[in-house]
XYZ file of N, CA, C and O in Angstrom:
652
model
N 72.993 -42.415 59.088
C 72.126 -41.422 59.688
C 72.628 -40.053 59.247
O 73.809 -39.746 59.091
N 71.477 -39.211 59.055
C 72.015 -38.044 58.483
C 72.774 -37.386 59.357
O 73.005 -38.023 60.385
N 73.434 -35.874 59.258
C 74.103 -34.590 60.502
C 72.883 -34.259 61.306
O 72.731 -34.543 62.494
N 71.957 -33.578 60.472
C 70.748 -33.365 61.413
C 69.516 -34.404 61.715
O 68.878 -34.950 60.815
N 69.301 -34.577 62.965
C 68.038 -35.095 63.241
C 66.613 -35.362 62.291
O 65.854 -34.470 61.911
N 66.521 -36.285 62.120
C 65.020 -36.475 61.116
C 63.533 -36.219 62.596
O 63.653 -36.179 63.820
N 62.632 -36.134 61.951
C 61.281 -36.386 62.661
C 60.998 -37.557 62.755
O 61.091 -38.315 61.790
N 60.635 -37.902 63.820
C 59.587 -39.014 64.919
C 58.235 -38.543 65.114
O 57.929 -37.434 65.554
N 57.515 -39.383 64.787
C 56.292 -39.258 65.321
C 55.928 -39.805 67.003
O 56.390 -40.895 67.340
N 55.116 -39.022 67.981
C 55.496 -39.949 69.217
C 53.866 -39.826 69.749
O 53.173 -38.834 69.518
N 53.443 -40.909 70.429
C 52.468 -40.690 71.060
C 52.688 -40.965 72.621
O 53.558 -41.603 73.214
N 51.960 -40.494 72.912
C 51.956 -39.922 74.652
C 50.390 -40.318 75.198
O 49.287 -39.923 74.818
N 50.775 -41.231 76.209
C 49.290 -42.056 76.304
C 48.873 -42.069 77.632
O 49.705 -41.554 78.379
N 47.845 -42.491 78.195
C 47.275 -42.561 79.590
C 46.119 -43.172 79.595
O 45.041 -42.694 79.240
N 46.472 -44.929 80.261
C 44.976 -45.819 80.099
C 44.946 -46.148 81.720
O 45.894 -46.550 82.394
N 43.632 -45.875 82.148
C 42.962 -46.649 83.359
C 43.830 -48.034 84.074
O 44.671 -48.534 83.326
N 43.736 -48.413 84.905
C 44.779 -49.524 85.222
C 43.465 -50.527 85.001
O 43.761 -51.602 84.481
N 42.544 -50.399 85.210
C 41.194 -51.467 84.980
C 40.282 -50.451 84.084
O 40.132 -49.238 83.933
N 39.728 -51.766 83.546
C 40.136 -53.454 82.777
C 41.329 -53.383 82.352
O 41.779 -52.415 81.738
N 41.904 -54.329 82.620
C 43.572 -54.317 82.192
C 43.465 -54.865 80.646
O 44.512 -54.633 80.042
N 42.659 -55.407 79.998
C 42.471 -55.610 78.668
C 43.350 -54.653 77.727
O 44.485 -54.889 77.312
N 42.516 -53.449 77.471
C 42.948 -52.467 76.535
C 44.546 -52.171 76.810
O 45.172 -52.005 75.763
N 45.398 -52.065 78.126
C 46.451 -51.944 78.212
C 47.200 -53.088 77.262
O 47.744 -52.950 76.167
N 47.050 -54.093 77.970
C 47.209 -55.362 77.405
C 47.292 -54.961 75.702
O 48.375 -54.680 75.189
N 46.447 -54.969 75.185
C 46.364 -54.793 73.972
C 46.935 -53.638 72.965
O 47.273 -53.846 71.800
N 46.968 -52.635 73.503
C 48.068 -51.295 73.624
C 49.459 -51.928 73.270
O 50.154 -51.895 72.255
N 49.637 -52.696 74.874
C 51.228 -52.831 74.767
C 51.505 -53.840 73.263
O 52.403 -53.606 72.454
N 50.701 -54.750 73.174
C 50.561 -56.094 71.898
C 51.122 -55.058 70.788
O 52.299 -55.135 70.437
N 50.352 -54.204 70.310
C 50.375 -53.302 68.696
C 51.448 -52.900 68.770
O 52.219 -53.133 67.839
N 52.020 -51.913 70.266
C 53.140 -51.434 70.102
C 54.526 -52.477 69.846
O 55.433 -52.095 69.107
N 54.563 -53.416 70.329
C 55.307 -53.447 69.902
C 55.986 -54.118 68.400
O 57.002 -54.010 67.714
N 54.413 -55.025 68.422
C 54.210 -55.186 66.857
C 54.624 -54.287 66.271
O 55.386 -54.489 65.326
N 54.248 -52.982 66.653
C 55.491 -51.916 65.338
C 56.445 -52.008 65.483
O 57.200 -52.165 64.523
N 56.999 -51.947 67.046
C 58.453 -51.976 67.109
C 58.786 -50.619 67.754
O 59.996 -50.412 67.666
N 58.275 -49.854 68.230
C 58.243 -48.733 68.475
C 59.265 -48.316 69.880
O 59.216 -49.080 70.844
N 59.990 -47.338 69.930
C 61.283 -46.927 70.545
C 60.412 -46.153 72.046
O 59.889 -45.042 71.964
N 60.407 -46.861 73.143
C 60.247 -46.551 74.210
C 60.581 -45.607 75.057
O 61.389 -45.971 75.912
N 60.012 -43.841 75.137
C 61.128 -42.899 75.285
C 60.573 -42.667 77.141
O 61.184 -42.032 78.000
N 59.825 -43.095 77.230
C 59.400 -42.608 78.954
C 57.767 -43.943 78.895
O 57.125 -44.485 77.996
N 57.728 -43.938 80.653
C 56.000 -44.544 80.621
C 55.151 -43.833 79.835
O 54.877 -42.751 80.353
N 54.616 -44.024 78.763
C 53.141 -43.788 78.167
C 53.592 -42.648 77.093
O 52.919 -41.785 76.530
N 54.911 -42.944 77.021
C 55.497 -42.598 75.589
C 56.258 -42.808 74.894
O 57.400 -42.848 75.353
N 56.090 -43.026 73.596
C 56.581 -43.755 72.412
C 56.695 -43.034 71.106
O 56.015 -42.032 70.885
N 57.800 -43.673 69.970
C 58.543 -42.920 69.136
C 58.361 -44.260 67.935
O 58.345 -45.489 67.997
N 58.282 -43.577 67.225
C 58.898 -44.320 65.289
C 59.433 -43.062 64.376
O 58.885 -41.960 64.416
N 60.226 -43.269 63.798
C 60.543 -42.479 62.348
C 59.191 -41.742 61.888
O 58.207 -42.404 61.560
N 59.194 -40.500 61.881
C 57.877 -40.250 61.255
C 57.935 -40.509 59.483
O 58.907 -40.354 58.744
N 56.173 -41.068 59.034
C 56.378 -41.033 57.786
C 54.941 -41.151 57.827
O 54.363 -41.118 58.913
N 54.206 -41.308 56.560
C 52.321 -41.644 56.393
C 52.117 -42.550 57.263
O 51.387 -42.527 58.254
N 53.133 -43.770 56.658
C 52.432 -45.021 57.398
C 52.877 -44.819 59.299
O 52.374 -45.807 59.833
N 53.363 -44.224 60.050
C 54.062 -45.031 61.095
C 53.077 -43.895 62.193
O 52.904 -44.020 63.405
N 52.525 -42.760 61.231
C 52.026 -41.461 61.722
C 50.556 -42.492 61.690
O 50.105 -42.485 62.836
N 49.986 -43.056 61.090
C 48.717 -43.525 60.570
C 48.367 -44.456 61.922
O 47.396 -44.340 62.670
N 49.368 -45.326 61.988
C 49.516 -46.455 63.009
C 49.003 -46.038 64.615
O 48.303 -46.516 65.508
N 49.824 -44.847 64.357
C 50.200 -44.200 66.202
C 48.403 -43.571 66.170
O 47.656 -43.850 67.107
N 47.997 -42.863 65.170
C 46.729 -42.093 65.178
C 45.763 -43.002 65.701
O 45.001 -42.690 66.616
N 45.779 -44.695 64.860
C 44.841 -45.574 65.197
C 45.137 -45.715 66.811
O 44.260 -45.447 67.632
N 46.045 -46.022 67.073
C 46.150 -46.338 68.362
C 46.380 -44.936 69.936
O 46.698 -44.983 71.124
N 45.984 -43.889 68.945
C 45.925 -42.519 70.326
C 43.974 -43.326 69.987
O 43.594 -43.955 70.975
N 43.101 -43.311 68.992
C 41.823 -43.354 68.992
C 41.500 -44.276 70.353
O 40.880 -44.070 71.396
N 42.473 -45.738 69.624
C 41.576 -46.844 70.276
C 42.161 -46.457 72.191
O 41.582 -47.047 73.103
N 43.271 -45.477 72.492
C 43.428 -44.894 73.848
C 42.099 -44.292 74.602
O 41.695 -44.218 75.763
N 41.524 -43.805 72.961
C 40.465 -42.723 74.002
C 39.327 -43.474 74.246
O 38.634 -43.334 75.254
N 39.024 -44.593 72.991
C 38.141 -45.291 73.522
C 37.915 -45.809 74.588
O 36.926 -45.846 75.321
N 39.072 -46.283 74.639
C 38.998 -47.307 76.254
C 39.086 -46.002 77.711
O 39.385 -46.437 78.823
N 38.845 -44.706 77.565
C 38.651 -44.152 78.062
C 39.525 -43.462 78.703
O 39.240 -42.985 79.802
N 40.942 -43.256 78.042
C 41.928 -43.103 78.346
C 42.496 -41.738 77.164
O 41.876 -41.481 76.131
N 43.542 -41.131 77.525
C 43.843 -40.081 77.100
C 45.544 -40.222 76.276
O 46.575 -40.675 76.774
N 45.300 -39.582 74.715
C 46.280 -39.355 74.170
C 46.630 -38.638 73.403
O 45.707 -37.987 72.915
N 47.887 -38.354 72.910
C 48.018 -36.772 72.449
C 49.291 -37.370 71.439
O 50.284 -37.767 72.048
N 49.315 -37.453 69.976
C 50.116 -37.307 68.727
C 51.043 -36.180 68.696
O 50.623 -35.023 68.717
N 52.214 -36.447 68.649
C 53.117 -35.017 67.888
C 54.473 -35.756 67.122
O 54.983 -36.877 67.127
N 54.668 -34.775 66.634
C 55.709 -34.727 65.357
C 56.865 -33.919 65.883
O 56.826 -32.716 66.141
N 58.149 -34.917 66.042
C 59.247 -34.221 66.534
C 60.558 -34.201 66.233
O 60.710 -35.058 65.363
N 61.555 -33.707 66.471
C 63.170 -34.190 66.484
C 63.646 -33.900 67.374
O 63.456 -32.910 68.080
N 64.735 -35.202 67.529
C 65.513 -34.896 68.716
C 66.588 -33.664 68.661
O 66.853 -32.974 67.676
N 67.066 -33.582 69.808
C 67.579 -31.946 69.904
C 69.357 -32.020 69.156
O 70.000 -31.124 68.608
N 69.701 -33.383 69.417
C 70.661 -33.647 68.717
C 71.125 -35.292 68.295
O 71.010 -36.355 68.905
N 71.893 -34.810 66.500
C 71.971 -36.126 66.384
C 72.368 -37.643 67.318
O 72.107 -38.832 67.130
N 72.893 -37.118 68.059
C 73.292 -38.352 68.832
C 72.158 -38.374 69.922
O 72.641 -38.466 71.051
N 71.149 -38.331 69.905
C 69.876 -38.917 70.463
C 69.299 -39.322 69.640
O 68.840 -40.168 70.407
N 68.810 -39.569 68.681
C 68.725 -39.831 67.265
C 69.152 -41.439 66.783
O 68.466 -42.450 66.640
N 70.832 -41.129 66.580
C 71.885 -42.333 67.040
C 70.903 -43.090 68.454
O 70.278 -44.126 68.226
N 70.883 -42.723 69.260
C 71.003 -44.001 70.568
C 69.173 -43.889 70.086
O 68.794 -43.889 71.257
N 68.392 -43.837 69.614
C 67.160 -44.177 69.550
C 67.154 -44.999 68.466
O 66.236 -45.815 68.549
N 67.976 -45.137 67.237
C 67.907 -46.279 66.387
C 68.988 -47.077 66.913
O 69.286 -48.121 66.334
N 69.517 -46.758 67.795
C 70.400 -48.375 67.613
C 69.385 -49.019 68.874
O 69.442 -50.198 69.223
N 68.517 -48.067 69.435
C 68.049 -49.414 70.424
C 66.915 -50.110 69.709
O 66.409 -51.174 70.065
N 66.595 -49.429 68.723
C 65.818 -49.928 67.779
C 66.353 -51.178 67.086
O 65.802 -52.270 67.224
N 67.530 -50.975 66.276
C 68.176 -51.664 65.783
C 68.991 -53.159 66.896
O 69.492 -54.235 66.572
N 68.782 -52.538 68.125
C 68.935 -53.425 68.621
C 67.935 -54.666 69.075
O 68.330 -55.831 69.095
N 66.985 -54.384 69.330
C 65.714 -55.065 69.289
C 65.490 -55.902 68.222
O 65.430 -57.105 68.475
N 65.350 -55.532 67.076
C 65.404 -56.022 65.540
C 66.021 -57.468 65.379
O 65.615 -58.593 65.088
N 67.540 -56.689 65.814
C 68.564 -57.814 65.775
C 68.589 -59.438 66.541
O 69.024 -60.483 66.058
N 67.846 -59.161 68.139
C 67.346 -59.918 68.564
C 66.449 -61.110 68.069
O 66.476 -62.329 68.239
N 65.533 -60.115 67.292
C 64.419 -61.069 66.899
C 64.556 -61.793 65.803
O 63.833 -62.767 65.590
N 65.828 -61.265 64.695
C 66.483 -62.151 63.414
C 67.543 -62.920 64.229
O 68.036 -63.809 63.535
N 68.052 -62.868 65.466
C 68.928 -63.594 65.903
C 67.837 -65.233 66.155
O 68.268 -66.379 66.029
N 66.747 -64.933 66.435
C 65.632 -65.554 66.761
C 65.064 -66.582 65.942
O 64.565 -67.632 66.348
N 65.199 -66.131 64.557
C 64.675 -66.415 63.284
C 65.872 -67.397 62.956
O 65.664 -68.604 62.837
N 66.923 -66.937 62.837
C 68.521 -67.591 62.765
C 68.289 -69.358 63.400
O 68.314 -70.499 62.938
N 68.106 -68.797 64.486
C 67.705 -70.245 65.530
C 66.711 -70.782 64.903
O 67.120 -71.691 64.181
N 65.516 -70.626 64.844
C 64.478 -71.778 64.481
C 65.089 -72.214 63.104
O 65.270 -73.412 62.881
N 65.342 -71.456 62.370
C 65.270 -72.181 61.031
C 66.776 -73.211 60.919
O 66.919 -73.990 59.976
N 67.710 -73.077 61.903
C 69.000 -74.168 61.867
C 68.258 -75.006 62.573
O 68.079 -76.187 62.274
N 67.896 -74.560 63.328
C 67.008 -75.999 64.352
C 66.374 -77.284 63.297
O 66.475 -78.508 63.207
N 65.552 -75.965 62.466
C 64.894 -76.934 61.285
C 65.822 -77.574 60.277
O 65.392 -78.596 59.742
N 67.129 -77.110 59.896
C 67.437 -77.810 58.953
C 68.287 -78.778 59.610
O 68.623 -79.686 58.850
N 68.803 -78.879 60.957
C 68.907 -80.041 61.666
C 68.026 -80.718 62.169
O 68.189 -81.339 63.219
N 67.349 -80.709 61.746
C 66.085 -81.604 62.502
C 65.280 -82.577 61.419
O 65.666 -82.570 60.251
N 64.123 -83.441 61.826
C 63.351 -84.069 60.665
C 62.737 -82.964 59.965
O 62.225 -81.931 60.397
N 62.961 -83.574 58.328
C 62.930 -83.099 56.990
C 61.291 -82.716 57.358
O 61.009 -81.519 57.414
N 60.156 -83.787 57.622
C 58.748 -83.817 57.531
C 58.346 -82.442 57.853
O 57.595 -81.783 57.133
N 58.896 -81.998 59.024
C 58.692 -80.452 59.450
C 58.891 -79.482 59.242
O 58.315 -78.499 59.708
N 59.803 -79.512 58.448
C 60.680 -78.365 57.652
C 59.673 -77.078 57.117
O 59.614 -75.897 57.457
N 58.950 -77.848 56.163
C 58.054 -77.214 55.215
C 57.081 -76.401 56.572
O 57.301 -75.287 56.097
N 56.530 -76.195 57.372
C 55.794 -75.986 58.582
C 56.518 -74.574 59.399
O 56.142 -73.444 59.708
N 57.562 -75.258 59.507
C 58.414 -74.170 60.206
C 58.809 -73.318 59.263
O 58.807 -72.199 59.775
N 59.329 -73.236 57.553
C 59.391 -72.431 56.482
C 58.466 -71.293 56.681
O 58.869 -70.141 56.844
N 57.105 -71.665 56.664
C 55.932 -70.960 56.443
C 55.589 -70.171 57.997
O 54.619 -69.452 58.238
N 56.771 -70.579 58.990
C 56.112 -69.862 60.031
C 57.119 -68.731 60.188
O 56.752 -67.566 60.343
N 58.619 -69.166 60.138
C 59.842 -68.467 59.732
C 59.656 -67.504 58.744
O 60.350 -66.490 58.818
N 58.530 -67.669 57.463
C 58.808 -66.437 56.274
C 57.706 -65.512 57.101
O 57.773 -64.302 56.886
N 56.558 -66.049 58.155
C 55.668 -65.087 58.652
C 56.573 -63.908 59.158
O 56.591 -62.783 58.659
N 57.692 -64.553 60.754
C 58.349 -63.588 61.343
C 58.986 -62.735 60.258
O 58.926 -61.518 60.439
N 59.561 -63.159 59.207
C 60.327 -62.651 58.524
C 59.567 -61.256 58.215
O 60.039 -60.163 58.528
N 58.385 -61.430 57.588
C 57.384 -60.194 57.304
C 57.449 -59.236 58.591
O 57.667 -58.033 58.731
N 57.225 -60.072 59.287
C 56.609 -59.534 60.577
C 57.776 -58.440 60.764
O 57.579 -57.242 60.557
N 59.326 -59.107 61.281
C 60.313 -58.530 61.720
C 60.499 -57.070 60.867
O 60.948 -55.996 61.267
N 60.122 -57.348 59.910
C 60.408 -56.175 58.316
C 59.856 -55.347 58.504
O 60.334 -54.215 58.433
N 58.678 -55.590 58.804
C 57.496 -54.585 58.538
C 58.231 -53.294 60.016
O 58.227 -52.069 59.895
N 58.687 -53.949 61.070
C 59.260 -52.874 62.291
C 60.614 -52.511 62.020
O 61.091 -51.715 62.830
N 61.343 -52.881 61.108
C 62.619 -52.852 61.013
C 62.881 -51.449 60.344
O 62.514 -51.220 59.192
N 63.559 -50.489 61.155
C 63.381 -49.397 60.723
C 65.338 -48.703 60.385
O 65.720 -47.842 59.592
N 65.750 -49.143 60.902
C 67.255 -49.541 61.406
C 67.710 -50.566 61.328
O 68.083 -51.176 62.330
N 67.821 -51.109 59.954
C 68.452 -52.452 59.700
C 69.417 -53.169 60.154
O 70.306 -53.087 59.307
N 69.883 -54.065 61.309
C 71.165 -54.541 61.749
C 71.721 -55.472 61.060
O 70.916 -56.015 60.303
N 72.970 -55.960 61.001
C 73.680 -56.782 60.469
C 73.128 -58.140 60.183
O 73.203 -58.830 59.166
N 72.443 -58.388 61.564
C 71.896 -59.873 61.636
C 70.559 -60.209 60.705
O 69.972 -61.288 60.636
N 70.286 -59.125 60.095
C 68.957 -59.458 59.141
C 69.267 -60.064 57.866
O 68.483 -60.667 57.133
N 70.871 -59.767 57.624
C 71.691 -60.369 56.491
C 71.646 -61.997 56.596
O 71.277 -63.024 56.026
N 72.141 -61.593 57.475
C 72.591 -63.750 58.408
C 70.977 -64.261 58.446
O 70.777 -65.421 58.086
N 69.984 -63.558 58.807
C 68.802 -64.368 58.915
C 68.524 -64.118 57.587
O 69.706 -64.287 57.288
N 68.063 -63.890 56.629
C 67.845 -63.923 54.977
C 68.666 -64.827 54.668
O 68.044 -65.835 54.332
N 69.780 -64.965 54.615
C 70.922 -66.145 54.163
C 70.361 -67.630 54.790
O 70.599 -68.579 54.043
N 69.735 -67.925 55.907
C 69.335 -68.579 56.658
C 67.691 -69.169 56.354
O 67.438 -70.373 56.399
N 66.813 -68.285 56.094
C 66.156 -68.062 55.632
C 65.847 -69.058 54.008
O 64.866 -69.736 53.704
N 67.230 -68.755 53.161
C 66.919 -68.721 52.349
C 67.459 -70.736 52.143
O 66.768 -71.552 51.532
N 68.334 -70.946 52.597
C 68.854 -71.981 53.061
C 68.303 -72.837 53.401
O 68.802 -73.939 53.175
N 66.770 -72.746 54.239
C 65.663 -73.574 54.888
C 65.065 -74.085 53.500
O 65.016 -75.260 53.136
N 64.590 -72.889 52.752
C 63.309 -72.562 51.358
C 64.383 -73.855 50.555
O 63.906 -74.917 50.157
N 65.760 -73.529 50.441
C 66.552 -74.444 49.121
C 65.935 -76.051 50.116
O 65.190 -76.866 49.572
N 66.416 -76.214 51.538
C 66.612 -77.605 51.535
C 64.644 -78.333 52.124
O 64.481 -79.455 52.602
N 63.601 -77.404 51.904
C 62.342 -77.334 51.656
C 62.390 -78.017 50.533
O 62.380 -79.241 50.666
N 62.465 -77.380 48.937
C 62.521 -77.622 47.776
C 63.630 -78.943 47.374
O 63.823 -79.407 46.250
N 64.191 -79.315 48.510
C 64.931 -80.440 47.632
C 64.278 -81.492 48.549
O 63.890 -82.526 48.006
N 64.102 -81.337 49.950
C 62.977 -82.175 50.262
C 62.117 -82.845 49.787
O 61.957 -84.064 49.842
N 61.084 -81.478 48.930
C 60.130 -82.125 47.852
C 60.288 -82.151 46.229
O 59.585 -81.787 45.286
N 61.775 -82.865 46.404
C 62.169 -83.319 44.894
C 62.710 -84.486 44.907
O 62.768 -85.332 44.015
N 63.150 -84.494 46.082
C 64.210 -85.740 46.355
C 65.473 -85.417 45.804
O 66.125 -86.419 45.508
N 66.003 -84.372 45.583
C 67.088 -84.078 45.105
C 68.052 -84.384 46.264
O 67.673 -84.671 47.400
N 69.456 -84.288 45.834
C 70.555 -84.905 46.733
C 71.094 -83.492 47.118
O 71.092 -82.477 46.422
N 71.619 -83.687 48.568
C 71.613 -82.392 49.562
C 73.098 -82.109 48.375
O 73.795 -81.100 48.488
């Protein structure tokens, strides 16, 4: 992390409590990005095109549902807020490759037939996890290694090759 603070993009939101739908669906995207939780009905990412683009779609689909939101572009006041906003980031992350870690040993202890199934659902999270991973933790190493370990004993599966 740099000395000085980088920019965050943050949106600041306010939806109706009914229909609980659109909330519902709010909370789904967010965290599909992955996005750093700074108060109720406000939220943070690294600013950049894409993460600024994301938050815009989702202040719109706020107002649609008849609800109120407001975009800004910021930095924290000092680096070490900065620090504790990516590591909780980074901490989250880590969770979810700790996650990835698990299914795919599960799979290579388990019957071969399934393997290939769980590969293709394991490389989804994998995207998935990436695409929010903004603050890379250690454990994304161990899940790629893991990862990659499933794909080899996939491919010898369907060779019949000897483990």
């Amino acid at each position: 992390m740099s000395a000085s603070p980088g920019e965050w993009v943050l949106l600041s939101y306010r939806l109706p409590r009914e229909p609980s739908g659109p909330r519902t669906t709010l909370w789904r995207r967010l965290k599909r990005l992955g996005v750093a939780q700074l108060a109720d009905g406000v939220v943070a990412l690294p600013a950049d095109a894409r993460t600024r683009e994301q938050l815009e779609w989702l202040a719109d689909d706020v107002t649609e549902a008849s609800g109120t939101a407001g975009l800004w572009v910021a930095r924290p006041a000092t680096a070490a807020q900065e620090r504790e906003l990516a590591a909780g980031m980074a901490a989250a992350r880590a969770e979810e490759y700790r996650a990835l870690v698990v299914d795919c040993r599960e799979a290579l202890a388990g019957d071969p037939a399934g393997r290939t199934r769980v590969l293709r659902r394991c490389r989804a999270e994998w995207r998935a996890v990436g695409r929010r991973d903004f603050f890379p933790p250690a454990e994304r190493e161990e899940a790629a290694a893991v990862l990659r370990e499933l794909a080899a004993a996939v491919d010898r599966d369907a060779t019949g090759a000897p483990v």
